[in-house]
PDB file of C-alpha atoms in Angstrom:
ATOM      1  CA  THR O   1     129.241 119.165  94.583  1.00  0.00           C
ATOM      2  CA  ARG O   2     129.180 120.196  91.066  1.00  0.00           C
ATOM      3  CA  GLU O   3     129.150 123.938  92.047  1.00  0.00           C
ATOM      4  CA  ILE O   4     132.424 123.446  94.162  1.00  0.00           C
ATOM      5  CA  ALA O   5     134.117 121.282  91.468  1.00  0.00           C
ATOM      6  CA  ARG O   6     133.498 124.183  88.929  1.00  0.00           C
ATOM      7  CA  LEU O   7     134.737 126.748  91.236  1.00  0.00           C
ATOM      8  CA  TRP O   8     138.081 124.901  91.845  1.00  0.00           C
ATOM      9  CA  TRP O   9     138.604 124.328  88.193  1.00  0.00           C
ATOM     10  CA  GLY O  10     138.018 127.949  87.587  1.00  0.00           C
ATOM     11  CA  LEU O  11     140.825 128.879  90.311  1.00  0.00           C
ATOM     12  CA  ALA O  12     142.973 126.196  88.522  1.00  0.00           C
ATOM     13  CA  TYR O  13     142.374 127.611  85.166  1.00  0.00           C
ATOM     14  CA  ALA O  14     143.147 130.976  86.344  1.00  0.00           C
ATOM     15  CA  TYR O  15     146.444 130.040  87.841  1.00  0.00           C
ATOM     16  CA  ASP O  16     147.760 128.037  84.829  1.00  0.00           C
ATOM     17  CA  HIS O  17     146.999 131.250  82.635  1.00  0.00           C
ATOM     18  CA  GLY O  18     148.835 133.372  85.117  1.00  0.00           C
ATOM     19  CA  TRP O  19     145.724 135.516  86.183  1.00  0.00           C
ATOM     20  CA  MET O  20     146.550 134.397  89.663  1.00  0.00           C
ATOM     21  CA  SER O  21     149.767 134.436  91.741  1.00  0.00           C
ATOM     22  CA  PHE O  22     149.100 131.567  94.106  1.00  0.00           C
ATOM     23  CA  PRO O  23     147.680 128.324  93.247  1.00  0.00           C
ATOM     24  CA  PRO O  24     144.297 127.022  94.203  1.00  0.00           C
ATOM     25  CA  PRO O  25     143.945 125.025  97.399  1.00  0.00           C
ATOM     26  CA  THR O  26     143.672 121.450  97.502  1.00  0.00           C
ATOM     27  CA  ARG O  27     140.271 120.110  95.966  1.00  0.00           C
ATOM     28  CA  PRO O  28     138.057 119.597  98.943  1.00  0.00           C
ATOM     29  CA  ARG O  29     136.560 116.276  99.027  1.00  0.00           C
ATOM     30  CA  VAL O  30     132.744 116.366  99.760  1.00  0.00           C
ATOM     31  CA  LYS O  31     131.146 113.234 101.300  1.00  0.00           C
ATOM     32  CA  ARG O  32     128.263 112.120  99.285  1.00  0.00           C
ATOM     33  CA  ASP O  33     125.273 110.266 100.352  1.00  0.00           C
ATOM     34  CA  PRO O  34     125.146 106.582  99.620  1.00  0.00           C
ATOM     35  CA  LYS O  35     123.776 105.828  96.133  1.00  0.00           C
ATOM     36  CA  GLY O  36     120.054 106.036  95.980  1.00  0.00           C
ATOM     37  CA  GLN O  37     119.896 106.891  99.554  1.00  0.00           C
ATOM     38  CA  LYS O  38     117.766 109.933  99.016  1.00  0.00           C
ATOM     39  CA  ARG O  39     115.553 108.382  96.552  1.00  0.00           C
ATOM     40  CA  ARG O  40     114.900 105.497  98.709  1.00  0.00           C
ATOM     41  CA  GLY O  41     111.143 105.440  99.758  1.00  0.00           C
ATOM     42  CA  LYS O  42     110.069 104.976 103.484  1.00  0.00           C
ATOM     43  CA  LEU O  43     107.661 102.751 105.065  1.00  0.00           C
ATOM     44  CA  HIS O  44     104.484 104.051 106.777  1.00  0.00           C
ATOM     45  CA  GLN O  45     101.988 102.364 108.831  1.00  0.00           C
ATOM     46  CA  PRO O  46      98.744 101.436 106.979  1.00  0.00           C
ATOM     47  CA  SER O  47      96.827 103.217 109.507  1.00  0.00           C
ATOM     48  CA  VAL O  48      98.901 106.355 108.952  1.00  0.00           C
ATOM     49  CA  ILE O  49      98.124 105.942 105.165  1.00  0.00           C
ATOM     50  CA  ALA O  50      94.479 105.751 105.693  1.00  0.00           C
ATOM     51  CA  LEU O  51      94.091 108.734 107.844  1.00  0.00           C
ATOM     52  CA  TRP O  52      96.269 110.723 105.412  1.00  0.00           C
ATOM     53  CA  LEU O  53      94.407 109.678 102.323  1.00  0.00           C
ATOM     54  CA  ARG O  54      90.929 110.832 104.225  1.00  0.00           C
ATOM     55  CA  GLU O  55      92.735 114.437 104.923  1.00  0.00           C
ATOM     56  CA  LEU O  56      93.846 114.833 101.348  1.00  0.00           C
ATOM     57  CA  HIS O  57      92.357 117.264  99.201  1.00  0.00           C
ATOM     58  CA  PRO O  58      90.066 115.881  96.714  1.00  0.00           C
ATOM     59  CA  ASP O  59      92.044 116.815  93.622  1.00  0.00           C
ATOM     60  CA  ALA O  60      95.082 114.944  95.144  1.00  0.00           C
ATOM     61  CA  ARG O  61      93.230 112.040  96.626  1.00  0.00           C
ATOM     62  CA  GLY O  62      92.484 110.355  93.444  1.00  0.00           C
ATOM     63  CA  ALA O  63      95.944 110.014  92.417  1.00  0.00           C
ATOM     64  CA  ALA O  64      97.344 109.194  95.838  1.00  0.00           C
ATOM     65  CA  VAL O  65      94.577 106.332  96.151  1.00  0.00           C
ATOM     66  CA  VAL O  66      95.502 105.025  92.831  1.00  0.00           C
ATOM     67  CA  MET O  67      99.401 104.954  93.737  1.00  0.00           C
ATOM     68  CA  ALA O  68      98.676 103.405  97.103  1.00  0.00           C
ATOM     69  CA  PHE O  69      96.582 100.559  95.876  1.00  0.00           C
ATOM     70  CA  THR O  70      98.349  99.625  92.550  1.00  0.00           C
ATOM     71  CA  SER O  71     102.010 100.294  93.134  1.00  0.00           C
ATOM     72  CA  LEU O  72     102.095 102.741  90.097  1.00  0.00           C
ATOM     73  CA  ARG O  73     105.289 104.835  89.487  1.00  0.00           C
ATOM     74  CA  VAL O  74     104.418 108.609  89.661  1.00  0.00           C
ATOM     75  CA  THR O  75     105.197 108.710  86.161  1.00  0.00           C
ATOM     76  CA  GLU O  76     103.046 106.081  84.946  1.00  0.00           C
ATOM     77  CA  CYS O  77     100.144 107.367  87.415  1.00  0.00           C
ATOM     78  CA  ARG O  78     100.156 110.825  85.386  1.00  0.00           C
ATOM     79  CA  ARG O  79     100.030 109.123  82.109  1.00  0.00           C
ATOM     80  CA  LEU O  80      97.193 107.001  83.466  1.00  0.00           C
ATOM     81  CA  THR O  81      94.000 107.109  80.904  1.00  0.00           C
ATOM     82  CA  ALA O  82      90.468 105.605  81.206  1.00  0.00           C
ATOM     83  CA  GLU O  83      91.656 103.349  78.154  1.00  0.00           C
ATOM     84  CA  TRP O  84      93.972 101.363  80.554  1.00  0.00           C
ATOM     85  CA  VAL O  85      91.100  99.797  82.545  1.00  0.00           C
ATOM     86  CA  GLU O  86      89.748  96.550  81.410  1.00  0.00           C
ATOM     87  CA  PRO O  87      87.237  94.114  82.770  1.00  0.00           C
ATOM     88  CA  ALA O  88      88.629  91.616  84.914  1.00  0.00           C
ATOM     89  CA  PRO O  89      88.830  87.743  84.014  1.00  0.00           C
ATOM     90  CA  GLU O  90      85.745  85.650  84.759  1.00  0.00           C
ATOM     91  CA  GLY O  91      86.011  84.424  88.581  1.00  0.00           C
ATOM     92  CA  SER O  92      88.712  87.067  89.528  1.00  0.00           C
ATOM     93  CA  PRO O  93      88.258  88.482  92.929  1.00  0.00           C
ATOM     94  CA  VAL O  94      88.753  91.972  91.438  1.00  0.00           C
ATOM     95  CA  PRO O  95      86.382  94.206  89.447  1.00  0.00           C
ATOM     96  CA  ALA O  96      88.887  95.277  86.657  1.00  0.00           C
ATOM     97  CA  VAL O  97      92.509  95.102  85.613  1.00  0.00           C
ATOM     98  CA  LEU O  98      94.710  98.095  84.664  1.00  0.00           C
ATOM     99  CA  ARG O  99      96.901  97.459  81.435  1.00  0.00           C
ATOM    100  CA  VAL O 100     100.019  99.520  81.720  1.00  0.00           C
ATOM    101  CA  PRO O 101     101.102 100.037  78.059  1.00  0.00           C
ATOM    102  CA  ALA O 102     104.773  99.514  77.326  1.00  0.00           C
ATOM    103  CA  ALA O 103     105.419 102.956  75.914  1.00  0.00           C
ATOM    104  CA  CYS O 104     104.398 104.532  79.624  1.00  0.00           C
ATOM    105  CA  ALA O 105     106.342 102.009  81.454  1.00  0.00           C
ATOM    106  CA  LYS O 106     109.736 102.551  82.813  1.00  0.00           C
ATOM    107  CA  ASP O 107     111.164  99.283  81.808  1.00  0.00           C
ATOM    108  CA  ARG O 108     109.142  99.448  78.289  1.00  0.00           C
ATOM    109  CA  LYS O 109     107.117  96.213  79.088  1.00  0.00           C
ATOM    110  CA  GLU O 110     103.543  96.066  79.425  1.00  0.00           C
ATOM    111  CA  ARG O 111     102.062  94.586  82.576  1.00  0.00           C
ATOM    112  CA  VAL O 112      98.642  94.166  83.985  1.00  0.00           C
ATOM    113  CA  LEU O 113      97.852  95.258  87.483  1.00  0.00           C
ATOM    114  CA  PRO O 114      94.760  94.047  89.484  1.00  0.00           C
ATOM    115  CA  LEU O 115      92.352  96.922  90.253  1.00  0.00           C
ATOM    116  CA  VAL O 116      90.966  96.810  93.868  1.00  0.00           C
ATOM    117  CA  ARG O 117      87.333  98.649  94.494  1.00  0.00           C
ATOM    118  CA  PRO O 118      89.256 101.885  95.880  1.00  0.00           C
ATOM    119  CA  ALA O 119      91.360 102.273  93.138  1.00  0.00           C
ATOM    120  CA  LEU O 120      88.961 101.634  90.549  1.00  0.00           C
ATOM    121  CA  ALA O 121      86.361 104.040  92.240  1.00  0.00           C
ATOM    122  CA  ALA O 122      89.108 106.831  92.199  1.00  0.00           C
ATOM    123  CA  ILE O 123      89.743 106.236  88.299  1.00  0.00           C
ATOM    124  CA  LYS O 124      86.020 106.056  87.689  1.00  0.00           C
ATOM    125  CA  GLN O 125      85.379 109.322  89.346  1.00  0.00           C
ATOM    126  CA  MET O 126      87.873 111.123  87.648  1.00  0.00           C
ATOM    127  CA  ALA O 127      87.044 109.574  84.247  1.00  0.00           C
ATOM    128  CA  ASP O 128      83.064 110.571  84.686  1.00  0.00           C
ATOM    129  CA  ALA O 129      84.275 114.278  85.617  1.00  0.00           C
ATOM    130  CA  MET O 130      86.446 114.774  82.579  1.00  0.00           C
ATOM    131  CA  ALA O 131      83.692 112.911  80.229  1.00  0.00           C
ATOM    132  CA  ASP O 132      81.016 115.514  81.480  1.00  0.00           C
ATOM    133  CA  ALA O 133      83.516 118.204  80.430  1.00  0.00           C
ATOM    134  CA  GLY O 134      83.823 116.735  76.972  1.00  0.00           C
ATOM    135  CA  ALA O 135      87.495 115.373  77.396  1.00  0.00           C
ATOM    136  CA  PRO O 136      88.268 112.380  75.259  1.00  0.00           C
ATOM    137  CA  PRO O 137      89.313 109.130  77.065  1.00  0.00           C
ATOM    138  CA  SER O 138      92.699 109.324  76.026  1.00  0.00           C
ATOM    139  CA  LEU O 139      93.766 112.313  78.227  1.00  0.00           C
ATOM    140  CA  PRO O 140      95.614 111.420  81.257  1.00  0.00           C
ATOM    141  CA  LEU O 141      93.333 111.396  84.358  1.00  0.00           C
ATOM    142  CA  PHE O 142      95.837 112.560  87.081  1.00  0.00           C
ATOM    143  CA  PRO O 143      98.449 114.725  85.151  1.00  0.00           C
ATOM    144  CA  HIS O 144      99.462 117.187  87.942  1.00  0.00           C
ATOM    145  CA  ASP O 145     101.903 117.247  90.889  1.00  0.00           C
ATOM    146  CA  HIS O 146     100.383 117.293  94.279  1.00  0.00           C
ATOM    147  CA  LYS O 147     103.612 117.681  96.620  1.00  0.00           C
ATOM    148  CA  ARG O 148     102.023 120.782  98.226  1.00  0.00           C
ATOM    149  CA  ALA O 149      98.774 118.728  99.000  1.00  0.00           C
ATOM    150  CA  PHE O 150     100.648 115.962 100.352  1.00  0.00           C
ATOM    151  CA  LYS O 151     102.522 117.870 102.691  1.00  0.00           C
ATOM    152  CA  SER O 152      99.596 119.868 103.948  1.00  0.00           C
ATOM    153  CA  ALA O 153      97.731 116.490 104.720  1.00  0.00           C
ATOM    154  CA  CYS O 154     100.655 115.331 106.764  1.00  0.00           C
ATOM    155  CA  LYS O 155     100.295 118.428 108.801  1.00  0.00           C
ATOM    156  CA  ARG O 156      96.695 118.366 109.360  1.00  0.00           C
ATOM    157  CA  ILE O 157      96.795 114.675 110.823  1.00  0.00           C
ATOM    158  CA  GLY O 158      99.695 115.715 113.028  1.00  0.00           C
ATOM    159  CA  TYR O 159     102.421 113.467 111.229  1.00  0.00           C
ATOM    160  CA  THR O 160     105.846 114.491 111.699  1.00  0.00           C
ATOM    161  CA  GLY O 161     107.055 112.780 108.720  1.00  0.00           C
ATOM    162  CA  SER O 162     106.343 113.160 105.035  1.00  0.00           C
ATOM    163  CA  ILE O 163     104.621 110.902 102.452  1.00  0.00           C
ATOM    164  CA  SER O 164     105.712 110.968  98.824  1.00  0.00           C
ATOM    165  CA  PRO O 165     104.565 108.958  95.752  1.00  0.00           C
ATOM    166  CA  ARG O 166     107.705 106.914  96.164  1.00  0.00           C
ATOM    167  CA  ASP O 167     106.811 106.036 100.079  1.00  0.00           C
ATOM    168  CA  LEU O 168     103.349 104.772  98.701  1.00  0.00           C
ATOM    169  CA  ARG O 169     105.232 102.288  96.285  1.00  0.00           C
ATOM    170  CA  HIS O 170     107.704 101.425  98.925  1.00  0.00           C
ATOM    171  CA  THR O 171     104.859 100.665 101.579  1.00  0.00           C
ATOM    172  CA  TRP O 172     102.939  98.771  98.935  1.00  0.00           C
ATOM    173  CA  ALA O 173     106.027  96.748  98.198  1.00  0.00           C
ATOM    174  CA  THR O 174     106.665  95.951 101.747  1.00  0.00           C
ATOM    175  CA  LEU O 175     103.071  94.760 102.676  1.00  0.00           C
ATOM    176  CA  ALA O 176     102.806  92.770  99.446  1.00  0.00           C
ATOM    177  CA  GLY O 177     106.017  90.945 100.247  1.00  0.00           C
ATOM    178  CA  ARG O 178     104.891  90.197 103.691  1.00  0.00           C
ATOM    179  CA  ASN O 179     101.511  88.755 102.555  1.00  0.00           C
ATOM    180  CA  THR O 180     102.248  87.102  98.960  1.00  0.00           C
ATOM    181  CA  GLY O 181     105.737  86.823  98.656  1.00  0.00           C
ATOM    182  CA  ILE O 182     108.512  88.852  96.636  1.00  0.00           C
ATOM    183  CA  ASP O 183     107.557  87.072  93.340  1.00  0.00           C
ATOM    184  CA  ALA O 184     104.119  88.696  93.278  1.00  0.00           C
ATOM    185  CA  ALA O 185     105.498  92.048  94.380  1.00  0.00           C
ATOM    186  CA  ARG O 186     108.364  92.140  91.739  1.00  0.00           C
ATOM    187  CA  ASP O 187     105.703  91.705  88.993  1.00  0.00           C
ATOM    188  CA  MET O 188     103.425  94.190  90.148  1.00  0.00           C
ATOM    189  CA  LEU O 189     106.132  96.821  90.725  1.00  0.00           C
ATOM    190  CA  GLY O 190     107.490  96.071  87.151  1.00  0.00           C
ATOM    191  CA  HIS O 191     110.941  95.156  88.090  1.00  0.00           C
ATOM    192  CA  ALA O 192     113.308  92.969  85.918  1.00  0.00           C
ATOM    193  CA  ASP O 193     115.628  91.946  88.524  1.00  0.00           C
ATOM    194  CA  ILE O 194     114.346  90.818  92.104  1.00  0.00           C
ATOM    195  CA  SER O 195     117.193  92.462  93.622  1.00  0.00           C
ATOM    196  CA  THR O 196     115.477  95.630  92.814  1.00  0.00           C
ATOM    197  CA  THR O 197     112.578  94.593  94.557  1.00  0.00           C
ATOM    198  CA  ASN O 198     114.524  93.796  97.806  1.00  0.00           C
ATOM    199  CA  ASN O 199     115.590  97.491  97.669  1.00  0.00           C
ATOM    200  CA  TYR O 200     111.744  98.402  98.352  1.00  0.00           C
ATOM    201  CA  LEU O 201     111.162  95.775 101.187  1.00  0.00           C
ATOM    202  CA  THR O 202     111.419  96.985 104.936  1.00  0.00           C
ATOM    203  CA  ALA O 203     111.419  93.939 107.221  1.00  0.00           C
ATOM    204  CA  GLY O 204     109.141  94.758 110.162  1.00  0.00           C
ATOM    205  CA  LEU O 205     109.779  93.700 113.853  1.00  0.00           C
ATOM    206  CA  ASP O 206     107.256  90.822 113.421  1.00  0.00           C
ATOM    207  CA  ARG O 207     109.181  89.260 110.703  1.00  0.00           C
ATOM    208  CA  THR O 208     112.655  89.605 112.488  1.00  0.00           C
ATOM    209  CA  THR O 209     111.314  88.451 115.415  1.00  0.00           C
ATOM    210  CA  GLN O 210     110.049  85.249 113.683  1.00  0.00           C
ATOM    211  CA  ALA O 211     113.398  84.903 112.055  1.00  0.00           C
ATOM    212  CA  ALA O 212     115.045  85.041 115.623  1.00  0.00           C
ATOM    213  CA  LEU O 213     112.674  82.710 117.158  1.00  0.00           C
ATOM    214  CA  ALA O 214     113.133  80.077 114.418  1.00  0.00           C
ATOM    215  CA  ILE O 215     116.673  80.272 114.720  1.00  0.00           C
ATOM    216  CA  GLU O 216     116.462  80.063 118.310  1.00  0.00           C
ATOM    217  CA  ALA O 217     114.291  76.870 118.033  1.00  0.00           C
ATOM    218  CA  GLN O 218     116.541  75.162 115.835  1.00  0.00           C
ATOM    219  CA  VAL O 219     120.019  75.923 117.483  1.00  0.00           C
ATOM    220  CA  VAL O 220     118.903  75.243 121.133  1.00  0.00           C
ATOM    221  CA  THR O 221     116.264  72.194 120.624  1.00  0.00           C
ATOM    222  CA  GLU O 222     118.125  70.395 117.984  1.00  0.00           C
ATOM    223  CA  LYS O 223     120.754  67.883 118.922  1.00  0.00           C
ATOM    224  CA  PRO O 224     123.898  68.087 116.914  1.00  0.00           C
ATOM    225  CA  SER O 225     124.689  65.295 114.400  1.00  0.00           C
ATOM    226  CA  GLN O 226     128.170  65.488 114.933  1.00  0.00           C
ATOM    227  CA  SER O 227     130.229  65.952 118.515  1.00  0.00           C
ATOM    228  CA  PRO O 228     131.103  69.303 119.289  1.00  0.00           C
ATOM    229  CA  LYS O 229     134.754  68.386 118.987  1.00  0.00           C
ATOM    230  CA  SER O 230     134.693  67.619 115.516  1.00  0.00           C
ATOM    231  CA  LEU O 231     133.011  70.761 114.756  1.00  0.00           C
ATOM    232  CA  GLY O 232     135.562  72.761 116.530  1.00  0.00           C
ATOM    233  CA  GLY O 233     133.492  73.385 119.636  1.00  0.00           C
ATOM    234  CA  THR O 234     131.255  75.697 118.012  1.00  0.00           C
ATOM    235  CA  VAL O 235     128.017  73.643 118.390  1.00  0.00           C
ATOM    236  CA  LEU O 236     125.453  74.863 121.261  1.00  0.00           C
ATOM    237  CA  SER O 237     123.596  71.882 122.209  1.00  0.00           C
ATOM    238  CA  GLN O 238     120.485  71.821 124.399  1.00  0.00           C
ATOM    239  CA  ASP O 239     122.106  70.748 127.584  1.00  0.00           C
ATOM    240  CA  ILE O 240     124.589  73.373 127.293  1.00  0.00           C
ATOM    241  CA  ALA O 241     122.033  76.129 126.553  1.00  0.00           C
ATOM    242  CA  GLY O 242     119.632  75.049 129.144  1.00  0.00           C
ATOM    243  CA  GLU O 243     122.204  74.742 131.976  1.00  0.00           C
ATOM    244  CA  SER O 244     122.379  77.258 134.745  1.00  0.00           C
ATOM    245  CA  ALA O 245     124.894  79.532 135.894  1.00  0.00           C
ATOM    246  CA  SER O 246     126.167  77.625 138.882  1.00  0.00           C
ATOM    247  CA  GLN O 247     126.134  74.556 136.317  1.00  0.00           C
ATOM    248  CA  ALA O 248     128.280  76.328 133.992  1.00  0.00           C
ATOM    249  CA  GLU O 249     130.863  77.480 136.544  1.00  0.00           C
ATOM    250  CA  GLY O 250     131.345  74.006 137.388  1.00  0.00           C
ATOM    251  CA  ARG O 251     132.127  73.187 133.802  1.00  0.00           C
ATOM    252  CA  GLY O 252     134.520  75.922 133.649  1.00  0.00           C
ATOM    253  CA  PHE O 253     132.592  78.555 131.973  1.00  0.00           C
ATOM    254  CA  GLU O 254     132.324  82.017 133.315  1.00  0.00           C
ATOM    255  CA  PRO O 255     128.798  83.545 133.060  1.00  0.00           C
ATOM    256  CA  ARG O 256     128.844  86.693 131.407  1.00  0.00           C
ATOM    257  CA  CYS O 257     126.276  89.421 130.965  1.00  0.00           C
ATOM    258  CA  PRO O 258     125.327  90.284 127.368  1.00  0.00           C
TER     259      PRO O 258
END
């Protein structure tokens, strides 16, 4: 879009200064993608994520495991150091926590994330390797970009789609929202506005089916508190919903196929 606009303005500038004998054509309108559409993450099945993680190159697996189990942004993961890891409070079901400094967070707010065992093992393995090499604990553990390794792993497992760090965060948010609620997902993701968290959630068929069945149960089984006439004839009572096509014809209704 920028290249087309610059070309058009260059032609218009040349015409205004007499370098062209004819004016440039009407500036073309380029259809843009919806805002944030390209950057929106995709949901992948947990079984696909598990198989993909096993096929990743060891150098890329550590960073992918940490992002998949902590919801860290890729920029935060690249700044992750061993100093962020702290023991979990007594009685906590997780072995450790990850304290993301405010200076490394996108919203410049510190947050504490629980570390499950796979993520803690990946961090400990990389920290031990760097310690053996004489590196200080303040150095980032996963500073590199692994896009090529991510694509290669997808090909090896025969997965036609692509898995990116944003997809890992999107998948984590969706699974967390289903099991713990959107408030917990918002705190883990580090969102100031819950509407931002909604952009990360993808409703599965099981959730939409439950919603449809719940509405069906309320509309069909519950009797209206007011008469259909007082509500403008929009109430679908149990008697009308459960009658047969022949009964409907007798009442003056024409049965229609959906």
